[in-house]
Tab-separated table of C-alpha atoms in Angstrom:
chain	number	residue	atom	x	y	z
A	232	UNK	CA	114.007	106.649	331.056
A	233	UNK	CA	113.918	104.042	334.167
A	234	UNK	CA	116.983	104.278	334.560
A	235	UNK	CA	118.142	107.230	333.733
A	236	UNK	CA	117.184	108.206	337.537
A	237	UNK	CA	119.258	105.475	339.339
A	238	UNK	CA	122.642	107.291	337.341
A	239	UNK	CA	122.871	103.993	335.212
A	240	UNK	CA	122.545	103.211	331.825
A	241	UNK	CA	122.515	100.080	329.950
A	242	UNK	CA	125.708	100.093	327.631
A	243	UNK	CA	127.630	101.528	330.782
A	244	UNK	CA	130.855	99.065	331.615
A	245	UNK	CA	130.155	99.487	334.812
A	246	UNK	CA	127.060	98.488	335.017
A	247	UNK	CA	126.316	96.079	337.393
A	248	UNK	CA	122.665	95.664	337.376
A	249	UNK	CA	120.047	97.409	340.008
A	250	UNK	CA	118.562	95.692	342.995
A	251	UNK	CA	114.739	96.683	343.426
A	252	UNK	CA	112.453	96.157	346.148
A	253	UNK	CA	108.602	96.058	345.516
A	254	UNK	CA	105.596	96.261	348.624
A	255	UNK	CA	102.159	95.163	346.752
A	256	UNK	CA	99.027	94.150	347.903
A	257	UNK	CA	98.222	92.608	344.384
A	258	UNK	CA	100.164	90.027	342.359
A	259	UNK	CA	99.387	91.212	339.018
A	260	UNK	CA	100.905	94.186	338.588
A	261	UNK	CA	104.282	93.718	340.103
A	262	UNK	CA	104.362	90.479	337.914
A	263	UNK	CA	104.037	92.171	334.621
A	264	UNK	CA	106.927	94.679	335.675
A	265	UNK	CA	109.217	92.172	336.536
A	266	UNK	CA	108.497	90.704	333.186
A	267	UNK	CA	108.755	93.537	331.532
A	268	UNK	CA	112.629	94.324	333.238
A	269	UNK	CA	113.728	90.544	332.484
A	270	UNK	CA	112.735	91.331	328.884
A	271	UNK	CA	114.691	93.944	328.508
A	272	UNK	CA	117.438	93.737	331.101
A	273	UNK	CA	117.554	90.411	331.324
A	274	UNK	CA	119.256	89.485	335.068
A	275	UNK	CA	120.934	93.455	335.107
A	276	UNK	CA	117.397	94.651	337.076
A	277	UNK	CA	116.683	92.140	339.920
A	278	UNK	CA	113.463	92.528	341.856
A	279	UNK	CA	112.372	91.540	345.347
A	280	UNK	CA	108.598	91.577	345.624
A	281	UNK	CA	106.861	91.629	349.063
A	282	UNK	CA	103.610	90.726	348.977
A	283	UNK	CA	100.861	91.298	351.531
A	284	UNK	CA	98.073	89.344	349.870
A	285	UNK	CA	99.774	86.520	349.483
A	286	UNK	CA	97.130	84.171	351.623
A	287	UNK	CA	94.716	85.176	348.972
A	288	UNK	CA	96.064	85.525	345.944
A	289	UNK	CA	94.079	83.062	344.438
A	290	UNK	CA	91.092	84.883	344.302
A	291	UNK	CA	92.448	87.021	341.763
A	292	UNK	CA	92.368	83.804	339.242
A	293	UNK	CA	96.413	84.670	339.197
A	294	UNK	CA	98.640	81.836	339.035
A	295	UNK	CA	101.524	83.144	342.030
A	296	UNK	CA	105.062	82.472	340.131
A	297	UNK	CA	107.405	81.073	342.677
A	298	UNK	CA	109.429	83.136	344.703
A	299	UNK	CA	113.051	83.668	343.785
A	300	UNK	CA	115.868	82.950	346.654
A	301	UNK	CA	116.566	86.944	347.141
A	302	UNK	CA	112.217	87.291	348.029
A	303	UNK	CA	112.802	84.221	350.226
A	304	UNK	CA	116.354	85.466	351.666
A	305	UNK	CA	114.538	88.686	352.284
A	306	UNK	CA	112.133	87.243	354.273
A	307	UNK	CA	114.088	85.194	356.756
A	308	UNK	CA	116.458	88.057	357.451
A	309	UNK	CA	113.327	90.693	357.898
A	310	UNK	CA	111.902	88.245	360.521
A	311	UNK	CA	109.592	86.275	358.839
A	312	UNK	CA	106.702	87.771	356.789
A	313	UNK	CA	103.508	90.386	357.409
A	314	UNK	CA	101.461	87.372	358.707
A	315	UNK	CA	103.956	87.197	361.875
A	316	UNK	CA	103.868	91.174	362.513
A	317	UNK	CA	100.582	91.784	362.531
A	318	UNK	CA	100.827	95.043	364.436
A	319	UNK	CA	102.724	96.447	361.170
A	320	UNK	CA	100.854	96.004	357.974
A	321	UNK	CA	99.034	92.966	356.421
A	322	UNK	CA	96.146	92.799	354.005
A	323	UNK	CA	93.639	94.109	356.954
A	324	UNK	CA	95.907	96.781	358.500
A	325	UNK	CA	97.458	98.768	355.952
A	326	UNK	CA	94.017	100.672	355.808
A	327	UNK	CA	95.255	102.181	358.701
A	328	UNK	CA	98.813	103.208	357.409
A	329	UNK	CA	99.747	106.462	358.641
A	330	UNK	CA	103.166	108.158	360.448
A	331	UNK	CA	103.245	106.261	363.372
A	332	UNK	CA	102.749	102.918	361.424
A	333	UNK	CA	104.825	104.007	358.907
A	334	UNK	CA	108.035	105.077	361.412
A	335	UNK	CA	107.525	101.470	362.781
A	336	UNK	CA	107.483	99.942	359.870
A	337	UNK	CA	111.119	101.943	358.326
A	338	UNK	CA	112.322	101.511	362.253
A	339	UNK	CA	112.203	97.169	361.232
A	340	UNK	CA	112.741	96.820	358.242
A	341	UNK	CA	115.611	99.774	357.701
A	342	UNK	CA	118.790	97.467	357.592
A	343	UNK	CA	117.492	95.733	354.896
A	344	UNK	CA	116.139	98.217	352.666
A	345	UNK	CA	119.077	100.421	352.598
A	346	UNK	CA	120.442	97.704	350.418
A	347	UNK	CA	118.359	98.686	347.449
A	348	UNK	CA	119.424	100.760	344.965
A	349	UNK	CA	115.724	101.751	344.799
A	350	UNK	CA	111.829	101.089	344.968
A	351	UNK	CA	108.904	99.971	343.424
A	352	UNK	CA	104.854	100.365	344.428
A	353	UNK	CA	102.112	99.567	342.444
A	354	UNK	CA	99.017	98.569	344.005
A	355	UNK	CA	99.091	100.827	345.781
A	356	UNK	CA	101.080	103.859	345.578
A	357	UNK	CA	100.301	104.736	349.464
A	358	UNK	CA	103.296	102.294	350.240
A	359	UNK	CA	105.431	105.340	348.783
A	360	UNK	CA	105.422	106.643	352.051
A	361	UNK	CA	107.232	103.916	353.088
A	362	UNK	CA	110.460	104.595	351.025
A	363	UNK	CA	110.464	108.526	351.162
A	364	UNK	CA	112.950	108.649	353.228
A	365	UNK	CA	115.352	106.484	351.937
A	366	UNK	CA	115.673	109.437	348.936
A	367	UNK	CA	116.115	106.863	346.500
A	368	UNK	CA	114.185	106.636	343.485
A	369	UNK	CA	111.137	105.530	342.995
A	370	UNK	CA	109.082	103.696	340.179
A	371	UNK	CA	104.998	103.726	340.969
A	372	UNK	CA	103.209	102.084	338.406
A	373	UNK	CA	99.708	103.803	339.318
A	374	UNK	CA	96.778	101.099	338.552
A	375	UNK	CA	94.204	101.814	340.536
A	376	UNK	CA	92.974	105.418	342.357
A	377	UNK	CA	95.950	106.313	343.949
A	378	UNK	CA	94.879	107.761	346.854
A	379	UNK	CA	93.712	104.431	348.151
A	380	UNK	CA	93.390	103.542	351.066
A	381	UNK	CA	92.219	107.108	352.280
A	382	UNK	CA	89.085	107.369	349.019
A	383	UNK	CA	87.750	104.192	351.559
A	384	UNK	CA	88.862	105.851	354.905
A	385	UNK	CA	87.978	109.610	354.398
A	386	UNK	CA	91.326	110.329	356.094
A	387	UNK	CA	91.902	113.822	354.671
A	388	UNK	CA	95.040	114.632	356.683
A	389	UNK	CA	96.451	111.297	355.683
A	390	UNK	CA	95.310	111.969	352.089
A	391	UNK	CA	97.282	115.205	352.016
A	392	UNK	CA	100.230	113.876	353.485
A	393	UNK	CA	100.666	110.752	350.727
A	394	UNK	CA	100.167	113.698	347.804
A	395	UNK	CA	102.928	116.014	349.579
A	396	UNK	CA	105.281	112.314	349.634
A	397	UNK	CA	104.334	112.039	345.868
A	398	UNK	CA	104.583	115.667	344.730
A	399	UNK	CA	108.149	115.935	347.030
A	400	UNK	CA	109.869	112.192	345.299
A	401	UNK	CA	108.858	114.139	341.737
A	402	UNK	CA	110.326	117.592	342.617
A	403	UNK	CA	113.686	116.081	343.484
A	404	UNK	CA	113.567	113.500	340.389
A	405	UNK	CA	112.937	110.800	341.788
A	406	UNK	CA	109.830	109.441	341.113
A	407	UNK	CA	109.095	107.770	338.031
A	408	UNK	CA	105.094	107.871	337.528
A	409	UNK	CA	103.337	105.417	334.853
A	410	UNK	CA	99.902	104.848	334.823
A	411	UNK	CA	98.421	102.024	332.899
A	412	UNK	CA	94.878	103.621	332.152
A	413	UNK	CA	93.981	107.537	331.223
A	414	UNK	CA	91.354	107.327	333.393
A	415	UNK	CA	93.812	106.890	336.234
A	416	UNK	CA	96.365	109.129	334.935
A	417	UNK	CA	93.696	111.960	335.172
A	418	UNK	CA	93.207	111.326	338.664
A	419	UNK	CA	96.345	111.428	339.566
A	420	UNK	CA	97.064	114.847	337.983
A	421	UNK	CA	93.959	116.354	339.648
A	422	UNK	CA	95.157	115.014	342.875
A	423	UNK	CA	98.660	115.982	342.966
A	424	UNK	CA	99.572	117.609	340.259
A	425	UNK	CA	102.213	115.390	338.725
A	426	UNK	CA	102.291	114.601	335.049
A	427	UNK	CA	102.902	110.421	334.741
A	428	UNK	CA	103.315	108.420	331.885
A	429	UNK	CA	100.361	106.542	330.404
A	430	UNK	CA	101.622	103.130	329.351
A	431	UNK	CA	99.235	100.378	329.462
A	432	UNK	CA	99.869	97.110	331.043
A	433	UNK	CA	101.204	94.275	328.629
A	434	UNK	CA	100.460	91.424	331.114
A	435	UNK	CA	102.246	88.939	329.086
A	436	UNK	CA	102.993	86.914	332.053
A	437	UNK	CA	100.396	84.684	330.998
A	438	UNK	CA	102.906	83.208	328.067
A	439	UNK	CA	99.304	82.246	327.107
A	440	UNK	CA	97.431	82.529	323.209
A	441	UNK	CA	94.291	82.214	322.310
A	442	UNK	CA	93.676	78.735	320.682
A	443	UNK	CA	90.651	79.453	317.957
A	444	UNK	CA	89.380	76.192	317.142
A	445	UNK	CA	89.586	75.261	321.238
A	446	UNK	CA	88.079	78.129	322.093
A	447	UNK	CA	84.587	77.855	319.687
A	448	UNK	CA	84.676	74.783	321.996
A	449	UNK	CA	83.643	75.989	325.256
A	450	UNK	CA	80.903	79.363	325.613
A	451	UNK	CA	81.429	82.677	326.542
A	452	UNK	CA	81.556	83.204	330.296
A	453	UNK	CA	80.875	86.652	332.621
A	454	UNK	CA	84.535	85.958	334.522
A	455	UNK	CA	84.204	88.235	337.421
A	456	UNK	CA	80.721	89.964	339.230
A	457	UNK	CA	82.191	90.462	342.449
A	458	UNK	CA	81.253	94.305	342.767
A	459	UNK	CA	78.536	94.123	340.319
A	460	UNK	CA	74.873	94.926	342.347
A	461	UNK	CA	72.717	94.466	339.148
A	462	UNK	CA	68.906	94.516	339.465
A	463	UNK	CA	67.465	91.154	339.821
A	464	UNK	CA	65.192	91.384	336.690
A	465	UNK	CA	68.908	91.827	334.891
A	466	UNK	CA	70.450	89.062	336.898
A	467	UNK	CA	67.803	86.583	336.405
A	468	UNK	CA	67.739	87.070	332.650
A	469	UNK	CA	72.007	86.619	332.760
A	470	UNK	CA	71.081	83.240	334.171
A	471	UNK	CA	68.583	82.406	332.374
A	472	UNK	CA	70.893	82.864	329.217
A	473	UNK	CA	73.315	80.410	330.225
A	474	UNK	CA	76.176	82.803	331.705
A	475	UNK	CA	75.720	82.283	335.112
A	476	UNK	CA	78.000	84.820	336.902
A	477	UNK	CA	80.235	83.153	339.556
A	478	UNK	CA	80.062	84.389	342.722
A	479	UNK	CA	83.105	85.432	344.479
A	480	UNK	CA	86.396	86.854	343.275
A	481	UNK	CA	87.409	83.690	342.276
A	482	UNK	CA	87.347	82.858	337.863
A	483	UNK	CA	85.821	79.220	337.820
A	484	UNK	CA	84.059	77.434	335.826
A	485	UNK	CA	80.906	75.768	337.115
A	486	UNK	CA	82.422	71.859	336.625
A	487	UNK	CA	85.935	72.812	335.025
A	488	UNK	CA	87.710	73.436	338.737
A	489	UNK	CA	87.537	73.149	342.137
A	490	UNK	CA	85.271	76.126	342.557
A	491	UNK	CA	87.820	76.707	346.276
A	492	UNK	CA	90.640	77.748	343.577
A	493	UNK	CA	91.393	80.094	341.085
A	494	UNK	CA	90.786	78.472	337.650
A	495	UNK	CA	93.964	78.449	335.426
A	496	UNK	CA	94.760	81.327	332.373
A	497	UNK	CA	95.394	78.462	330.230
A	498	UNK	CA	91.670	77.497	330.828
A	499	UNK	CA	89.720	80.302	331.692
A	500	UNK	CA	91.538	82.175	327.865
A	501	UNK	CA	89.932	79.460	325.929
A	502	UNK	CA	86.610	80.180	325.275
A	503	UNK	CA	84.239	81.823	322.553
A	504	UNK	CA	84.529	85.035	324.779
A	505	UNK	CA	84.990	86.529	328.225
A	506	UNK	CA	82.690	89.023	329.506
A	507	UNK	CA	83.024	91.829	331.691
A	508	UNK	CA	81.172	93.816	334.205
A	509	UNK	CA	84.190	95.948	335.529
A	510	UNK	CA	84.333	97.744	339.012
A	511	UNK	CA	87.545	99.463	337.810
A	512	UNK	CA	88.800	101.818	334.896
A	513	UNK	CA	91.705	99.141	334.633
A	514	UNK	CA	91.289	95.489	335.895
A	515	UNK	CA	94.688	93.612	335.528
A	516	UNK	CA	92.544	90.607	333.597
A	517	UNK	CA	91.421	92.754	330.897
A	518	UNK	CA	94.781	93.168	329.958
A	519	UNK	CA	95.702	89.722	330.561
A	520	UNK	CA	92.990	88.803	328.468
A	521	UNK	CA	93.844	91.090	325.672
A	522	UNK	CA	97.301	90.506	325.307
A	523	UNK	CA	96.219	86.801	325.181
A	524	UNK	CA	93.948	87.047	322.108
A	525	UNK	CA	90.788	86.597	323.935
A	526	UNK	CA	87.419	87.611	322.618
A	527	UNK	CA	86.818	90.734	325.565
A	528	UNK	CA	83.054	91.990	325.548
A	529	UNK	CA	82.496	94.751	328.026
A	530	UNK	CA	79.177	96.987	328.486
A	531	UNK	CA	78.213	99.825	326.417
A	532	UNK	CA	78.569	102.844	328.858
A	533	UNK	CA	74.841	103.400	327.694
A	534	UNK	CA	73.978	99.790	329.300
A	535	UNK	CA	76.399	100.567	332.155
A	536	UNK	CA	73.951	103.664	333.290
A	537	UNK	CA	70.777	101.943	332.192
A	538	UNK	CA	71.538	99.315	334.618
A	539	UNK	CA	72.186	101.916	337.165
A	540	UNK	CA	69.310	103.760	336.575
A	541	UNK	CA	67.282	100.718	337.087
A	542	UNK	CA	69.068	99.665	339.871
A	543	UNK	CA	68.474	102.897	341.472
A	544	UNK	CA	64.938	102.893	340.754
A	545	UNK	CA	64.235	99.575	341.899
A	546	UNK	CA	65.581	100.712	345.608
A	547	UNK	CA	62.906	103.012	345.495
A	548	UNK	CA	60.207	101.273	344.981
């Protein structure tokens, strides 16, 4: 069904393989596509990732594979890297990504691009306004409320303009929409309409299993609080129990790491079990963590809204 768009099948003779080009601001995603494609197609589907968050990766606790020579050929011929246009779009600008930036960007980059036999945006799908004109097809693997960066913004006009890029790409069969969650697959029909495919994330990347007998080793850790504003009554008793939640983005263990980078899969899997407070319908480490083996607890949405509730009632008082 990929790649049935692109006019290419598999068991074709001449098939030659497909050339890909990927804009991401997260390195999760993209990763477990790419390993999905060398699975399957081996070398045939070759993909050049771009990625804008590159300076921080490591506060997603993902270990960044190395790049491969067409990401770093890319790179030198496109003049450098985001970091060296700042004026275009990096990890603080893109918020801002509208026509103007967008023309700007194509106007740069063009040369290049036209090289691809097609695209690839996952987090997030606004960077499909990037490739629009290129009428190519178009693979979004939708992970995260798709009409980011305009849900932060408020930019209606904007908003409108990414679901008439979105809506045209399907109407001429070219997009190909997967989401990896129903929750986001909902939203993505109420906002524009389009029907995608839910298929969840594998996130095998990892090429990491749960050990058992390591694991009853080392206690259950809360891996990520980042978003989570929990009453302090709830907090303190968290602490109290031993599960201290680490600050930050960043998946250390208190003593296991140097708390300044991201602790590895290999450690961070093995433990009696990993616990969640999640600020999104699908966070990229719950299905790393899954696929691993990993003992996953996550909230009851009845605790979920109790701790709400007595958040909410505490800013009251």
């Amino acid at each position: 069904k990929v790649l049935m768009p692109f006019g290419k099948k598999k068991d074709d003779a001449t098939y030659v393989g497909l050339k890909l080009f990927n804009l991401d601001l997260h390195p999760a995603v993209i990763a477990d596509v790419k390993h999905t494609f060398k699975t399957l197609y081996g070398d045939k589907v070759r993909v050049t990732d771009w990625l804008i968050y590159d300076k921080d990766a490591t506060k997603y606790g993902f270990e960044r594979p190395a790049q491969t020579q067409d990401e770093i050929v890319f790179k030198e011929q496109a003049g450098g890297g985001f970091e060296k246009s700042p004026t275009l779009l990096n990890s603080e600008t893109w918020y801002g990504i509208d026509d103007d930036v967008i023309t700007r960007w194509v106007n740069r980059y063009k040369a290049d691009l036209v090289k691809y036999d097609g695209f690839i945006v996952t987090h997030t799908p606004v960077f499909a306004r990037l490739f629009e004109g290129f009428d190519k097809p178009l693979i979004m693997v939708n992970t995260c409320r798709y009409d980011q960066p305009y849900c932060f913004t408020g930019d209606m006009k904007e908003l409108q303009a990414l679901n008439t890029c979105l809506k045209t790409l399907d109407d001429k069969g070219l997009l190909i929409a997967i989401s990896n969650s129903k929750a986001d697959q909902d939203y993505l029909r109420l906002g524009t309409g389009i029907e995608s495919t839910h298929l969840p994330s594998l996130c095998v990347y990892t090429n990491i299993t749960l050990d058992v007998e390591t694991a009853k080793k080392h206690p259950a850790l809360i891996t990520c609080n980042c978003t989570l504003d929990m009453p302090p009554a709830t907090r303190l008793h968290l602490d109290e129990s031993g599960l201290v939640p680490q600050q930050g983005l960043r998946t250390c263990a208190a003593g296991e790491a140097d708390p300044k980078q991201a602790v590895s899969w290999g450690t961070l899997f093995q433990r009696r079990a990993l616990i969640h407070f999640p600020y999104e319908a699908s966070t990229m480490s719950l299905f790393e963590q899954y696929s691993a083996g990993a003992v996953v607890i996550v909230p009851s949405r009845r605790f979920c809204e109790e701790i709400m509730n007595n958040h909410q009632a505490a800013q009251r008082m």
